[in-house]
Amino acid sequence: MHPLTSDLFHQRPLLGVMTDIDDTLTTDGAITSDALEALGKLKAAGLHVAAITGRPVGWSEPFAGSWPVDAIVAENGAVALQPLPGQRLVKRYQQDETTRQRNYARMQEVLAQIEREVPGARRATDSPGRETDIAIDHSEFTHLPQQGIDEAVRIMRAAGMNATVSSIHINGWFGAHNKLEGARWIVRELWGRDLDAEMNRWVYVGDSTNDQLMFQHFAHSVGVANVARFVPQLQHLPRYVTQGERGAGFAELVQAILANR
């Protein structure tokens, strides 16, 4: 990982910024004023802005309607919330309703199994807002040791689910979507563009193992400083890292981007 400097983004004009939410935009569970202001500056500069998160669609709705973003892609790429004038939100899904209903029933069985078999495992408190995945809390309101995290991931994958670990939750779901597929999808849906053909014109910023695919594929992949917690578990590191942690690190990134506009 290399230190973030303001001369990184001058080669080709950037089209937009994609960002994780928890412990990237937020600090101690809430977005900070400097991070919120930074989102607004990106929009004011004419850049596309999308948040890509493992958080549920229900949890994301108030933020999609109030933050200066083009969309929030929730549940690791499965659902997108697009604010329109007048604060009406358009909800988009990658899976059809029949598939979602079938998968939901199967996922509840796996969730119950994890809570039954993994000592200390508890579903995330935001679970009622989830439509296409499940989440086990490991660091938000409870502490689940690494052995428990590993066992929860094993159970999910044994059931045929995808599983990933964010800074606060273990997420599991059925389907081919993930954060990267969600990013490709929303770029096509909202702007009619091919993300892979223009990967060097987008920035992604995150903080955990749940951001690995993004770190691997984005030419401008950035970790806020607290990504250091997960470095031993990362196969793909962000190319650059901020000095500041969490929301302060995001604001630092935006300052570097706008210095070259």
PDB file of C-alpha atoms in Angstrom:
ATOM      1  CA  MET A   1       0.000   0.000   0.000  1.00  0.00           C
ATOM      2  CA  HIS A   2       1.250   3.478  -0.867  1.00  0.00           C
ATOM      3  CA  PRO A   3       0.483   6.749   0.898  1.00  0.00           C
ATOM      4  CA  LEU A   4      -2.305   8.763  -0.672  1.00  0.00           C
ATOM      5  CA  THR A   5      -1.097  11.877  -2.480  1.00  0.00           C
ATOM      6  CA  SER A   6      -2.947  14.552  -4.430  1.00  0.00           C
ATOM      7  CA  ASP A   7      -1.190  13.778  -7.738  1.00  0.00           C
ATOM      8  CA  LEU A   8      -2.741  10.313  -8.193  1.00  0.00           C
ATOM      9  CA  PHE A   9      -5.876  11.350 -10.059  1.00  0.00           C
ATOM     10  CA  HIS A  10      -4.615  13.687 -12.778  1.00  0.00           C
ATOM     11  CA  GLN A  11      -3.905  11.194 -15.577  1.00  0.00           C
ATOM     12  CA  ARG A  12      -7.493  10.732 -16.802  1.00  0.00           C
ATOM     13  CA  PRO A  13     -10.538  12.689 -15.630  1.00  0.00           C
ATOM     14  CA  LEU A  14     -12.410  10.747 -12.985  1.00  0.00           C
ATOM     15  CA  LEU A  15     -16.033   9.787 -13.531  1.00  0.00           C
ATOM     16  CA  GLY A  16     -16.936   8.970  -9.977  1.00  0.00           C
ATOM     17  CA  VAL A  17     -16.295   7.594  -6.513  1.00  0.00           C
ATOM     18  CA  MET A  18     -17.679   4.449  -4.918  1.00  0.00           C
ATOM     19  CA  THR A  19     -17.422   3.966  -1.200  1.00  0.00           C
ATOM     20  CA  ASP A  20     -18.092   1.497   1.550  1.00  0.00           C
ATOM     21  CA  ILE A  21     -20.145   2.891   4.455  1.00  0.00           C
ATOM     22  CA  ASP A  22     -19.311   1.306   7.832  1.00  0.00           C
ATOM     23  CA  ASP A  23     -15.960   2.477   9.210  1.00  0.00           C
ATOM     24  CA  THR A  24     -15.254   4.210   5.882  1.00  0.00           C
ATOM     25  CA  LEU A  25     -17.856   6.979   5.830  1.00  0.00           C
ATOM     26  CA  THR A  26     -18.906   6.396   9.418  1.00  0.00           C
ATOM     27  CA  THR A  27     -17.068   6.747  12.707  1.00  0.00           C
ATOM     28  CA  ASP A  28     -18.483   5.001  15.776  1.00  0.00           C
ATOM     29  CA  GLY A  29     -21.585   4.099  13.799  1.00  0.00           C
ATOM     30  CA  ALA A  30     -22.503   7.540  12.427  1.00  0.00           C
ATOM     31  CA  ILE A  31     -21.415   9.567   9.428  1.00  0.00           C
ATOM     32  CA  THR A  32     -19.182  12.438  10.440  1.00  0.00           C
ATOM     33  CA  SER A  33     -19.743  16.018   9.301  1.00  0.00           C
ATOM     34  CA  ASP A  34     -16.471  16.062   7.357  1.00  0.00           C
ATOM     35  CA  ALA A  35     -17.397  12.865   5.479  1.00  0.00           C
ATOM     36  CA  LEU A  36     -20.888  14.157   4.704  1.00  0.00           C
ATOM     37  CA  GLU A  37     -19.469  17.454   3.485  1.00  0.00           C
ATOM     38  CA  ALA A  38     -16.970  15.551   1.356  1.00  0.00           C
ATOM     39  CA  LEU A  39     -19.788  13.627  -0.362  1.00  0.00           C
ATOM     40  CA  GLY A  40     -21.423  16.937  -1.192  1.00  0.00           C
ATOM     41  CA  LYS A  41     -18.204  18.314  -2.635  1.00  0.00           C
ATOM     42  CA  LEU A  42     -17.882  15.322  -4.940  1.00  0.00           C
ATOM     43  CA  LYS A  43     -21.404  15.837  -6.241  1.00  0.00           C
ATOM     44  CA  ALA A  44     -20.846  19.580  -6.626  1.00  0.00           C
ATOM     45  CA  ALA A  45     -17.754  18.810  -8.705  1.00  0.00           C
ATOM     46  CA  GLY A  46     -19.881  16.784 -11.132  1.00  0.00           C
ATOM     47  CA  LEU A  47     -18.673  13.336 -10.069  1.00  0.00           C
ATOM     48  CA  HIS A  48     -20.934  10.302  -9.749  1.00  0.00           C
ATOM     49  CA  VAL A  49     -21.158   9.018  -6.173  1.00  0.00           C
ATOM     50  CA  ALA A  50     -22.422   5.607  -5.062  1.00  0.00           C
ATOM     51  CA  ALA A  51     -22.146   3.817  -1.736  1.00  0.00           C
ATOM     52  CA  ILE A  52     -21.736   0.026  -1.931  1.00  0.00           C
ATOM     53  CA  THR A  53     -22.504  -1.645   1.401  1.00  0.00           C
ATOM     54  CA  GLY A  54     -23.326  -4.881   3.144  1.00  0.00           C
ATOM     55  CA  ARG A  55     -25.949  -3.038   5.177  1.00  0.00           C
ATOM     56  CA  PRO A  56     -29.616  -3.919   4.551  1.00  0.00           C
ATOM     57  CA  VAL A  57     -31.923  -2.034   2.269  1.00  0.00           C
ATOM     58  CA  GLY A  58     -34.177  -1.050   5.188  1.00  0.00           C
ATOM     59  CA  TRP A  59     -31.268   0.475   7.095  1.00  0.00           C
ATOM     60  CA  SER A  60     -30.042   2.263   3.957  1.00  0.00           C
ATOM     61  CA  GLU A  61     -33.302   3.942   2.932  1.00  0.00           C
ATOM     62  CA  PRO A  62     -33.103   7.082   5.113  1.00  0.00           C
ATOM     63  CA  PHE A  63     -29.500   7.699   4.076  1.00  0.00           C
ATOM     64  CA  ALA A  64     -30.198   7.216   0.375  1.00  0.00           C
ATOM     65  CA  GLY A  65     -32.843   9.909   0.698  1.00  0.00           C
ATOM     66  CA  SER A  66     -30.722  12.399   2.646  1.00  0.00           C
ATOM     67  CA  TRP A  67     -27.062  11.955   1.677  1.00  0.00           C
ATOM     68  CA  PRO A  68     -25.694  13.593  -1.511  1.00  0.00           C
ATOM     69  CA  VAL A  69     -25.293  10.317  -3.416  1.00  0.00           C
ATOM     70  CA  ASP A  70     -26.624   8.999  -6.723  1.00  0.00           C
ATOM     71  CA  ALA A  71     -27.404   5.611  -5.185  1.00  0.00           C
ATOM     72  CA  ILE A  72     -26.784   3.266  -2.305  1.00  0.00           C
ATOM     73  CA  VAL A  73     -26.235  -0.325  -3.386  1.00  0.00           C
ATOM     74  CA  ALA A  74     -27.122  -2.420  -0.343  1.00  0.00           C
ATOM     75  CA  GLU A  75     -26.840  -6.045   0.774  1.00  0.00           C
ATOM     76  CA  ASN A  76     -23.554  -6.582  -1.074  1.00  0.00           C
ATOM     77  CA  GLY A  77     -24.829  -5.681  -4.520  1.00  0.00           C
ATOM     78  CA  ALA A  78     -28.341  -7.144  -4.442  1.00  0.00           C
ATOM     79  CA  VAL A  79     -30.503  -4.032  -4.051  1.00  0.00           C
ATOM     80  CA  ALA A  80     -30.053  -0.431  -5.148  1.00  0.00           C
ATOM     81  CA  LEU A  81     -31.781   2.665  -3.797  1.00  0.00           C
ATOM     82  CA  GLN A  82     -31.847   5.628  -6.161  1.00  0.00           C
ATOM     83  CA  PRO A  83     -33.075   8.987  -4.842  1.00  0.00           C
ATOM     84  CA  LEU A  84     -35.116  11.057  -7.265  1.00  0.00           C
ATOM     85  CA  PRO A  85     -36.244  14.700  -6.987  1.00  0.00           C
ATOM     86  CA  GLY A  86     -38.718  15.091  -4.152  1.00  0.00           C
ATOM     87  CA  GLN A  87     -36.846  12.389  -2.157  1.00  0.00           C
ATOM     88  CA  ARG A  88     -38.774   9.518  -3.745  1.00  0.00           C
ATOM     89  CA  LEU A  89     -36.618   6.415  -3.762  1.00  0.00           C
ATOM     90  CA  VAL A  90     -36.536   3.939  -6.617  1.00  0.00           C
ATOM     91  CA  LYS A  91     -35.688   0.411  -5.453  1.00  0.00           C
ATOM     92  CA  ARG A  92     -33.947  -1.893  -7.935  1.00  0.00           C
ATOM     93  CA  TYR A  93     -33.223  -5.616  -7.484  1.00  0.00           C
ATOM     94  CA  GLN A  94     -30.808  -7.968  -9.189  1.00  0.00           C
ATOM     95  CA  GLN A  95     -32.994 -11.015  -8.450  1.00  0.00           C
ATOM     96  CA  ASP A  96     -36.664 -11.539  -9.345  1.00  0.00           C
ATOM     97  CA  GLU A  97     -39.296 -11.762  -6.601  1.00  0.00           C
ATOM     98  CA  THR A  98     -39.735 -15.529  -6.779  1.00  0.00           C
ATOM     99  CA  THR A  99     -36.001 -16.088  -6.399  1.00  0.00           C
ATOM    100  CA  ARG A 100     -35.843 -13.634  -3.496  1.00  0.00           C
ATOM    101  CA  GLN A 101     -38.664 -15.356  -1.635  1.00  0.00           C
ATOM    102  CA  ARG A 102     -37.153 -18.810  -2.110  1.00  0.00           C
ATOM    103  CA  ASN A 103     -33.710 -17.681  -1.027  1.00  0.00           C
ATOM    104  CA  TYR A 104     -35.073 -15.777   1.973  1.00  0.00           C
ATOM    105  CA  ALA A 105     -36.659 -18.921   3.417  1.00  0.00           C
ATOM    106  CA  ARG A 106     -33.452 -20.916   2.968  1.00  0.00           C
ATOM    107  CA  MET A 107     -31.335 -18.176   4.525  1.00  0.00           C
ATOM    108  CA  GLN A 108     -33.485 -18.034   7.659  1.00  0.00           C
ATOM    109  CA  GLU A 109     -32.760 -21.716   8.213  1.00  0.00           C
ATOM    110  CA  VAL A 110     -29.015 -21.107   7.936  1.00  0.00           C
ATOM    111  CA  LEU A 111     -29.240 -18.097  10.249  1.00  0.00           C
ATOM    112  CA  ALA A 112     -31.013 -20.193  12.889  1.00  0.00           C
ATOM    113  CA  GLN A 113     -28.401 -22.939  12.506  1.00  0.00           C
ATOM    114  CA  ILE A 114     -25.530 -20.511  13.109  1.00  0.00           C
ATOM    115  CA  GLU A 115     -27.175 -19.078  16.213  1.00  0.00           C
ATOM    116  CA  ARG A 116     -27.792 -22.611  17.462  1.00  0.00           C
ATOM    117  CA  GLU A 117     -24.355 -24.076  16.732  1.00  0.00           C
ATOM    118  CA  VAL A 118     -21.841 -21.226  17.085  1.00  0.00           C
ATOM    119  CA  PRO A 119     -21.340 -20.100  20.686  1.00  0.00           C
ATOM    120  CA  GLY A 120     -22.050 -16.388  21.073  1.00  0.00           C
ATOM    121  CA  ALA A 121     -23.306 -15.920  17.503  1.00  0.00           C
ATOM    122  CA  ARG A 122     -26.213 -13.479  17.212  1.00  0.00           C
ATOM    123  CA  ARG A 123     -27.969 -12.058  14.164  1.00  0.00           C
ATOM    124  CA  ALA A 124     -27.214  -8.398  13.463  1.00  0.00           C
ATOM    125  CA  THR A 125     -29.649  -5.915  14.982  1.00  0.00           C
ATOM    126  CA  ASP A 126     -30.405  -4.563  11.497  1.00  0.00           C
ATOM    127  CA  SER A 127     -31.642  -7.989  10.354  1.00  0.00           C
ATOM    128  CA  PRO A 128     -35.340  -6.963  10.112  1.00  0.00           C
ATOM    129  CA  GLY A 129     -34.377  -4.639   7.225  1.00  0.00           C
ATOM    130  CA  ARG A 130     -32.684  -7.385   5.216  1.00  0.00           C
ATOM    131  CA  GLU A 131     -34.347  -8.829   2.115  1.00  0.00           C
ATOM    132  CA  THR A 132     -31.634 -10.756   0.245  1.00  0.00           C
ATOM    133  CA  ASP A 133     -28.994 -11.745   2.804  1.00  0.00           C
ATOM    134  CA  ILE A 134     -28.347 -12.564   6.455  1.00  0.00           C
ATOM    135  CA  ALA A 135     -25.859 -11.026   8.856  1.00  0.00           C
ATOM    136  CA  ILE A 136     -24.161 -12.150  12.058  1.00  0.00           C
ATOM    137  CA  ASP A 137     -22.793  -9.422  14.327  1.00  0.00           C
ATOM    138  CA  HIS A 138     -19.132  -9.840  15.215  1.00  0.00           C
ATOM    139  CA  SER A 139     -18.049  -6.308  16.208  1.00  0.00           C
ATOM    140  CA  GLU A 140     -20.967  -3.844  16.176  1.00  0.00           C
ATOM    141  CA  PHE A 141     -22.854  -4.620  19.395  1.00  0.00           C
ATOM    142  CA  THR A 142     -21.202  -7.872  20.391  1.00  0.00           C
ATOM    143  CA  HIS A 143     -17.785  -9.494  20.112  1.00  0.00           C
ATOM    144  CA  LEU A 144     -17.498 -12.795  18.302  1.00  0.00           C
ATOM    145  CA  PRO A 145     -14.001 -14.306  18.423  1.00  0.00           C
ATOM    146  CA  GLN A 146     -12.208 -15.257  15.220  1.00  0.00           C
ATOM    147  CA  GLN A 147     -13.007 -18.927  15.740  1.00  0.00           C
ATOM    148  CA  GLY A 148     -16.717 -18.083  15.797  1.00  0.00           C
ATOM    149  CA  ILE A 149     -16.399 -15.883  12.723  1.00  0.00           C
ATOM    150  CA  ASP A 150     -14.655 -18.681  10.843  1.00  0.00           C
ATOM    151  CA  GLU A 151     -17.306 -21.210  11.872  1.00  0.00           C
ATOM    152  CA  ALA A 152     -20.178 -18.954  10.809  1.00  0.00           C
ATOM    153  CA  VAL A 153     -18.514 -18.463   7.421  1.00  0.00           C
ATOM    154  CA  ARG A 154     -18.014 -22.228   7.113  1.00  0.00           C
ATOM    155  CA  ILE A 155     -21.697 -22.947   7.807  1.00  0.00           C
ATOM    156  CA  MET A 156     -22.830 -20.379   5.258  1.00  0.00           C
ATOM    157  CA  ARG A 157     -20.545 -21.727   2.565  1.00  0.00           C
ATOM    158  CA  ALA A 158     -21.478 -25.339   3.352  1.00  0.00           C
ATOM    159  CA  ALA A 159     -25.087 -24.347   2.643  1.00  0.00           C
ATOM    160  CA  GLY A 160     -24.051 -23.044  -0.774  1.00  0.00           C
ATOM    161  CA  MET A 161     -24.048 -19.412   0.209  1.00  0.00           C
ATOM    162  CA  ASN A 162     -21.547 -16.678  -0.489  1.00  0.00           C
ATOM    163  CA  ALA A 163     -20.025 -15.341   2.724  1.00  0.00           C
ATOM    164  CA  THR A 164     -17.927 -12.301   3.466  1.00  0.00           C
ATOM    165  CA  VAL A 165     -16.727 -10.451   6.552  1.00  0.00           C
ATOM    166  CA  SER A 166     -17.065  -6.693   6.931  1.00  0.00           C
ATOM    167  CA  SER A 167     -15.724  -4.565   9.770  1.00  0.00           C
ATOM    168  CA  ILE A 168     -18.849  -5.342  11.833  1.00  0.00           C
ATOM    169  CA  HIS A 169     -20.807  -8.236  10.300  1.00  0.00           C
ATOM    170  CA  ILE A 170     -20.549 -11.627   8.631  1.00  0.00           C
ATOM    171  CA  ASN A 171     -22.831 -11.509   5.588  1.00  0.00           C
ATOM    172  CA  GLY A 172     -24.194 -14.490   3.681  1.00  0.00           C
ATOM    173  CA  TRP A 173     -26.403 -14.739   0.591  1.00  0.00           C
ATOM    174  CA  PHE A 174     -27.444 -16.867  -2.357  1.00  0.00           C
ATOM    175  CA  GLY A 175     -26.677 -15.531  -5.826  1.00  0.00           C
ATOM    176  CA  ALA A 176     -23.850 -14.381  -8.057  1.00  0.00           C
ATOM    177  CA  HIS A 177     -23.891 -10.771  -6.859  1.00  0.00           C
ATOM    178  CA  ASN A 178     -21.229  -9.158  -4.700  1.00  0.00           C
ATOM    179  CA  LYS A 179     -19.915  -5.636  -4.223  1.00  0.00           C
ATOM    180  CA  LEU A 180     -18.090  -5.647  -7.556  1.00  0.00           C
ATOM    181  CA  GLU A 181     -21.068  -7.015  -9.493  1.00  0.00           C
ATOM    182  CA  GLY A 182     -23.241  -4.466  -7.734  1.00  0.00           C
ATOM    183  CA  ALA A 183     -20.917  -1.687  -8.855  1.00  0.00           C
ATOM    184  CA  ARG A 184     -20.943  -2.933 -12.466  1.00  0.00           C
ATOM    185  CA  TRP A 185     -24.733  -3.191 -12.337  1.00  0.00           C
ATOM    186  CA  ILE A 186     -25.409   0.291 -10.961  1.00  0.00           C
ATOM    187  CA  VAL A 187     -23.015   1.911 -13.461  1.00  0.00           C
ATOM    188  CA  ARG A 188     -24.961   0.234 -16.293  1.00  0.00           C
ATOM    189  CA  GLU A 189     -28.363   0.988 -14.771  1.00  0.00           C
ATOM    190  CA  LEU A 190     -27.845   4.654 -13.932  1.00  0.00           C
ATOM    191  CA  TRP A 191     -25.310   5.876 -16.459  1.00  0.00           C
ATOM    192  CA  GLY A 192     -25.281   3.322 -19.283  1.00  0.00           C
ATOM    193  CA  ARG A 193     -21.542   2.824 -18.923  1.00  0.00           C
ATOM    194  CA  ASP A 194     -19.224  -0.193 -18.789  1.00  0.00           C
ATOM    195  CA  LEU A 195     -17.326  -0.068 -15.504  1.00  0.00           C
ATOM    196  CA  ASP A 196     -14.689  -2.586 -16.618  1.00  0.00           C
ATOM    197  CA  ALA A 197     -13.853  -0.526 -19.703  1.00  0.00           C
ATOM    198  CA  GLU A 198     -13.326   2.568 -17.543  1.00  0.00           C
ATOM    199  CA  MET A 199     -11.986   1.113 -14.308  1.00  0.00           C
ATOM    200  CA  ASN A 200      -9.141   3.648 -14.212  1.00  0.00           C
ATOM    201  CA  ARG A 201     -11.669   6.493 -14.111  1.00  0.00           C
ATOM    202  CA  TRP A 202     -13.326   5.441 -10.861  1.00  0.00           C
ATOM    203  CA  VAL A 203     -12.135   5.424  -7.251  1.00  0.00           C
ATOM    204  CA  TYR A 204     -13.168   2.891  -4.636  1.00  0.00           C
ATOM    205  CA  VAL A 205     -12.564   3.384  -0.917  1.00  0.00           C
ATOM    206  CA  GLY A 206     -13.126   0.811   1.818  1.00  0.00           C
ATOM    207  CA  ASP A 207     -11.744  -0.656   5.005  1.00  0.00           C
ATOM    208  CA  SER A 208     -12.163  -4.436   5.370  1.00  0.00           C
ATOM    209  CA  THR A 209     -12.060  -7.920   3.872  1.00  0.00           C
ATOM    210  CA  ASN A 210     -15.499  -7.264   2.404  1.00  0.00           C
ATOM    211  CA  ASP A 211     -13.797  -4.773   0.067  1.00  0.00           C
ATOM    212  CA  GLN A 212     -11.193  -7.174  -1.335  1.00  0.00           C
ATOM    213  CA  LEU A 213     -12.777  -7.596  -4.773  1.00  0.00           C
ATOM    214  CA  MET A 214     -12.914  -3.833  -5.125  1.00  0.00           C
ATOM    215  CA  PHE A 215      -9.313  -3.407  -4.005  1.00  0.00           C
ATOM    216  CA  GLN A 216      -8.298  -6.043  -6.545  1.00  0.00           C
ATOM    217  CA  HIS A 217     -10.083  -4.564  -9.571  1.00  0.00           C
ATOM    218  CA  PHE A 218     -10.086  -0.799  -9.180  1.00  0.00           C
ATOM    219  CA  ALA A 219      -7.013   1.000 -10.481  1.00  0.00           C
ATOM    220  CA  HIS A 220      -7.649   3.657  -7.841  1.00  0.00           C
ATOM    221  CA  SER A 221      -8.402   1.520  -4.795  1.00  0.00           C
ATOM    222  CA  VAL A 222      -8.014   3.291  -1.478  1.00  0.00           C
ATOM    223  CA  GLY A 223      -8.147   2.060   2.088  1.00  0.00           C
ATOM    224  CA  VAL A 224      -8.842   4.370   4.996  1.00  0.00           C
ATOM    225  CA  ALA A 225      -6.132   3.939   7.616  1.00  0.00           C
ATOM    226  CA  ASN A 226      -8.138   1.546   9.802  1.00  0.00           C
ATOM    227  CA  VAL A 227      -7.858  -1.043   7.024  1.00  0.00           C
ATOM    228  CA  ALA A 228      -4.653  -1.982   8.869  1.00  0.00           C
ATOM    229  CA  ARG A 229      -6.809  -4.100  11.199  1.00  0.00           C
ATOM    230  CA  PHE A 230      -7.599  -6.461   8.314  1.00  0.00           C
ATOM    231  CA  VAL A 231      -4.307  -6.464   6.414  1.00  0.00           C
ATOM    232  CA  PRO A 232      -3.274  -9.915   7.751  1.00  0.00           C
ATOM    233  CA  GLN A 233      -6.500 -11.353   6.276  1.00  0.00           C
ATOM    234  CA  LEU A 234      -6.389  -9.547   2.920  1.00  0.00           C
ATOM    235  CA  GLN A 235      -5.173 -11.309  -0.212  1.00  0.00           C
ATOM    236  CA  HIS A 236      -5.663  -8.088  -2.186  1.00  0.00           C
ATOM    237  CA  LEU A 237      -4.596  -4.834  -0.571  1.00  0.00           C
ATOM    238  CA  PRO A 238      -5.770  -1.363  -1.557  1.00  0.00           C
ATOM    239  CA  ARG A 239      -3.211   0.390  -3.719  1.00  0.00           C
ATOM    240  CA  TYR A 240      -3.246   3.498  -1.544  1.00  0.00           C
ATOM    241  CA  VAL A 241      -4.033   4.260   2.078  1.00  0.00           C
ATOM    242  CA  THR A 242      -5.070   7.480   3.798  1.00  0.00           C
ATOM    243  CA  GLN A 243      -3.432   8.873   6.902  1.00  0.00           C
ATOM    244  CA  GLY A 244      -6.796   9.400   8.583  1.00  0.00           C
ATOM    245  CA  GLU A 245      -9.152   6.708   9.779  1.00  0.00           C
ATOM    246  CA  ARG A 246     -12.825   6.249   8.900  1.00  0.00           C
ATOM    247  CA  GLY A 247     -14.701   9.456   8.006  1.00  0.00           C
ATOM    248  CA  ALA A 248     -11.585  11.585   8.339  1.00  0.00           C
ATOM    249  CA  GLY A 249      -9.794   9.305   5.891  1.00  0.00           C
ATOM    250  CA  PHE A 250     -12.649   9.603   3.416  1.00  0.00           C
ATOM    251  CA  ALA A 251     -12.556  13.396   3.663  1.00  0.00           C
ATOM    252  CA  GLU A 252      -8.789  13.253   3.089  1.00  0.00           C
ATOM    253  CA  LEU A 253      -9.344  11.211  -0.080  1.00  0.00           C
ATOM    254  CA  VAL A 254     -11.909  13.674  -1.418  1.00  0.00           C
ATOM    255  CA  GLN A 255      -9.534  16.565  -0.784  1.00  0.00           C
ATOM    256  CA  ALA A 256      -6.875  14.764  -2.837  1.00  0.00           C
ATOM    257  CA  ILE A 257      -9.330  14.078  -5.665  1.00  0.00           C
ATOM    258  CA  LEU A 258     -10.597  17.642  -5.855  1.00  0.00           C
ATOM    259  CA  ALA A 259      -7.073  19.093  -5.773  1.00  0.00           C
ATOM    260  CA  ASN A 260      -6.705  17.815  -9.350  1.00  0.00           C
ATOM    261  CA  ARG A 261     -10.068  18.948 -10.746  1.00  0.00           C
TER     262      ARG A 261
END
